């Protein structure tokens, strides 16, 4: 009953812009579902999300979803398909490297759990933190990472360490066998071939926002 | 002594890809500065960050920074210029809309402070949270937002509410006079013209990562 059942018809990798829009569609149809709306047209989605209607139809057709002429998409079916495809319903085991301010905050964020991310362990080099628990997640020493990854079936390593340690941490996570690295530091990191890298540079987004703001002032 | 002093030579708005790379350069030169390195060449930065050397030279020339032939950039000067330009040294007052799991986590993240973001107040609709403090930040009722924005000089509104409330919250923040909105929900939101919008959709990044991961399995 996993999403893989349908994968024969779905391309392995969607274009990243499409992938980034799918959660918008999901958020919107979830709201409609909550309001008991039964059908939604591409035109309405387009108005609401400010995306070109033909782009929406194309994005959804990647998932094998096609609307009915004049009626549109059935909200409940669309919601289920998007949720399933996006993987938010499946559990993905992750380890948090760096249990300082940001790492602890992410461990505590129940939103990540709702979106399928299960942080099963934390790692830190600070001996005062190692051995403690944050929101029920145990914090281990760095030397225990290879065993943790194997024992707990960890696929994702999250990096929330100080920027100067980011590459070293990425190296030991990759060596321990994680398949994906989610980098929250503003540092560019390199990973071995075959390891997925995803950057969420919160602080870089700040720089973009500050720049736009200061050009307003001029 | 603000960055504006040099703004006559710097374009108002840099291309967004350049802006996103500047924090990488900053993180790298900060590490070099810590190691007492005096000069760094474009070639070395390029190797370290996997960015084309000519792109680096172009990005830095936007800020009026030029390296010396055969020597490269003076690390300390480059660091100071990047930090100043990116605005991480200036204070930007922000209000956090939604003091639930993610909102509270972001309020608690001292990293944001280090990058110039000063969250001066929180807002929530939950009467159990209103009136409390999170990491020293007072949580107010929604009705108090217009006064808070004026009184505290808030320029940035951060949205960390449930996705179905995102647009409504964006509307009242804009009406209250914030100049920029930092949206952490997976929802696409619209803002009035002249308001800066920045999306950090943590959960959308998860979808991209899950997709890449599952295509590895096949």
Tab-separated table of C-alpha atoms in Angstrom, chain B residues 76-203:
chain	number	residue	atom	x	y	z
B	76	UNK	CA	39.532	40.429	7.055
B	77	UNK	CA	38.348	43.172	4.676
B	78	UNK	CA	36.248	40.710	2.684
B	79	UNK	CA	34.622	39.389	5.837
B	80	UNK	CA	33.800	42.883	7.108
B	81	UNK	CA	32.355	43.973	3.764
B	82	UNK	CA	30.188	40.860	3.353
B	83	UNK	CA	28.905	41.050	6.919
B	84	UNK	CA	28.087	44.700	6.542
B	85	UNK	CA	26.419	44.285	3.175
B	86	UNK	CA	24.325	41.298	4.252
B	87	UNK	CA	22.901	43.312	7.120
B	88	UNK	CA	23.630	40.679	9.769
B	89	UNK	CA	25.257	43.343	11.958
B	90	UNK	CA	22.207	45.605	12.001
B	91	UNK	CA	19.136	44.970	14.161
B	92	UNK	CA	15.874	44.151	12.357
B	93	UNK	CA	12.816	44.132	14.602
B	94	UNK	CA	10.379	41.312	13.994
B	95	UNK	CA	7.145	39.990	15.411
B	96	UNK	CA	6.401	36.246	15.502
B	97	UNK	CA	2.841	35.352	14.500
B	98	UNK	CA	2.092	31.941	15.935
B	99	UNK	CA	3.850	30.867	19.089
B	100	UNK	CA	3.147	27.164	18.749
B	101	UNK	CA	5.786	24.525	18.147
B	102	UNK	CA	7.689	26.093	15.225
B	103	UNK	CA	7.115	29.705	16.312
B	104	UNK	CA	8.384	29.016	19.823
B	105	UNK	CA	11.360	27.152	18.367
B	106	UNK	CA	12.281	30.111	16.172
B	107	UNK	CA	11.873	32.557	19.062
B	108	UNK	CA	14.268	30.386	21.067
B	109	UNK	CA	16.864	30.157	18.281
B	110	UNK	CA	19.722	32.451	19.197
B	111	UNK	CA	21.130	31.976	15.682
B	112	UNK	CA	18.521	34.376	14.321
B	113	UNK	CA	19.737	37.034	16.747
B	114	UNK	CA	23.313	36.513	15.644
B	115	UNK	CA	22.132	37.153	12.076
B	116	UNK	CA	20.508	40.442	13.005
B	117	UNK	CA	16.919	39.370	13.609
B	118	UNK	CA	15.465	40.679	16.828
B	119	UNK	CA	12.117	39.065	17.621
B	120	UNK	CA	10.586	41.639	19.951
B	121	UNK	CA	7.109	40.149	20.417
B	122	UNK	CA	4.982	37.106	19.710
B	123	UNK	CA	1.287	36.875	18.838
B	124	UNK	CA	-1.072	33.964	19.217
B	125	UNK	CA	-4.801	33.300	19.250
B	126	UNK	CA	-4.554	30.646	21.966
B	127	UNK	CA	-5.669	32.300	25.250
B	128	UNK	CA	-3.473	29.843	27.201
B	129	UNK	CA	-0.352	31.230	25.483
B	130	UNK	CA	-1.283	34.939	25.342
B	131	UNK	CA	0.296	36.725	28.289
B	132	UNK	CA	3.093	34.178	28.730
B	133	UNK	CA	6.756	34.591	27.804
B	134	UNK	CA	8.882	32.375	25.553
B	135	UNK	CA	12.632	32.811	25.975
B	136	UNK	CA	11.961	36.285	27.361
B	137	UNK	CA	9.643	37.294	24.510
B	138	UNK	CA	6.140	38.339	25.527
B	139	UNK	CA	3.191	36.797	23.665
B	140	UNK	CA	0.328	39.190	22.839
B	141	UNK	CA	-3.225	38.860	21.493
B	142	UNK	CA	-3.851	39.447	17.800
B	143	UNK	CA	-5.771	42.676	18.487
B	144	UNK	CA	-2.599	44.258	19.856
B	145	UNK	CA	-0.595	43.820	16.627
B	146	UNK	CA	-1.161	47.275	15.047
B	147	UNK	CA	-0.041	49.015	18.233
B	148	UNK	CA	2.950	46.685	18.693
B	149	UNK	CA	4.163	47.261	15.145
B	150	UNK	CA	4.072	51.037	15.658
B	151	UNK	CA	5.386	51.131	19.212
B	152	UNK	CA	8.229	48.668	18.742
B	153	UNK	CA	9.209	49.704	15.218
B	154	UNK	CA	8.532	46.233	13.828
B	155	UNK	CA	9.469	45.853	10.162
B	156	UNK	CA	9.237	42.092	9.719
B	157	UNK	CA	6.328	39.766	10.449
B	158	UNK	CA	7.151	36.076	10.709
B	159	UNK	CA	4.360	33.586	10.016
B	160	UNK	CA	4.488	30.260	11.812
B	161	UNK	CA	0.774	29.582	12.188
B	162	UNK	CA	-1.166	26.554	10.910
B	163	UNK	CA	-1.254	26.603	7.133
B	164	UNK	CA	-4.987	27.378	6.859
B	165	UNK	CA	-4.530	30.632	8.795
B	166	UNK	CA	-1.468	31.835	6.863
B	167	UNK	CA	-3.203	34.197	4.426
B	168	UNK	CA	-5.390	35.806	7.081
B	169	UNK	CA	-2.340	36.431	9.273
B	170	UNK	CA	-0.387	37.848	6.319
B	171	UNK	CA	-3.305	40.212	5.698
B	172	UNK	CA	-3.431	41.579	9.233
B	173	UNK	CA	0.353	41.897	9.466
B	174	UNK	CA	0.420	43.879	6.207
B	175	UNK	CA	-2.484	46.046	7.377
B	176	UNK	CA	-0.609	46.723	10.623
B	177	UNK	CA	2.275	48.097	8.589
B	178	UNK	CA	5.032	45.473	8.488
B	179	UNK	CA	7.298	45.909	5.470
B	180	UNK	CA	8.302	42.291	5.043
B	181	UNK	CA	6.732	38.932	5.713
B	182	UNK	CA	8.738	35.788	6.342
B	183	UNK	CA	6.434	32.870	5.686
B	184	UNK	CA	7.336	29.527	7.275
B	185	UNK	CA	4.112	27.770	6.287
B	186	UNK	CA	3.920	25.582	3.175
B	187	UNK	CA	1.115	27.851	1.960
B	188	UNK	CA	1.536	30.300	-0.880
B	189	UNK	CA	0.510	33.685	0.455
B	190	UNK	CA	-0.187	36.982	-1.287
B	191	UNK	CA	0.869	40.352	0.062
B	192	UNK	CA	0.037	43.915	-0.981
B	193	UNK	CA	2.421	45.558	-3.442
B	194	UNK	CA	5.452	46.983	-1.720
B	195	UNK	CA	5.538	44.344	1.008
B	196	UNK	CA	8.537	42.021	0.726
B	197	UNK	CA	7.733	38.324	0.902
B	198	UNK	CA	10.216	35.602	1.748
B	199	UNK	CA	9.225	31.941	1.895
B	200	UNK	CA	11.129	29.405	3.934
B	201	UNK	CA	9.052	26.369	3.451
B	202	UNK	CA	10.876	23.883	5.604
B	203	UNK	CA	8.281	21.229	4.892
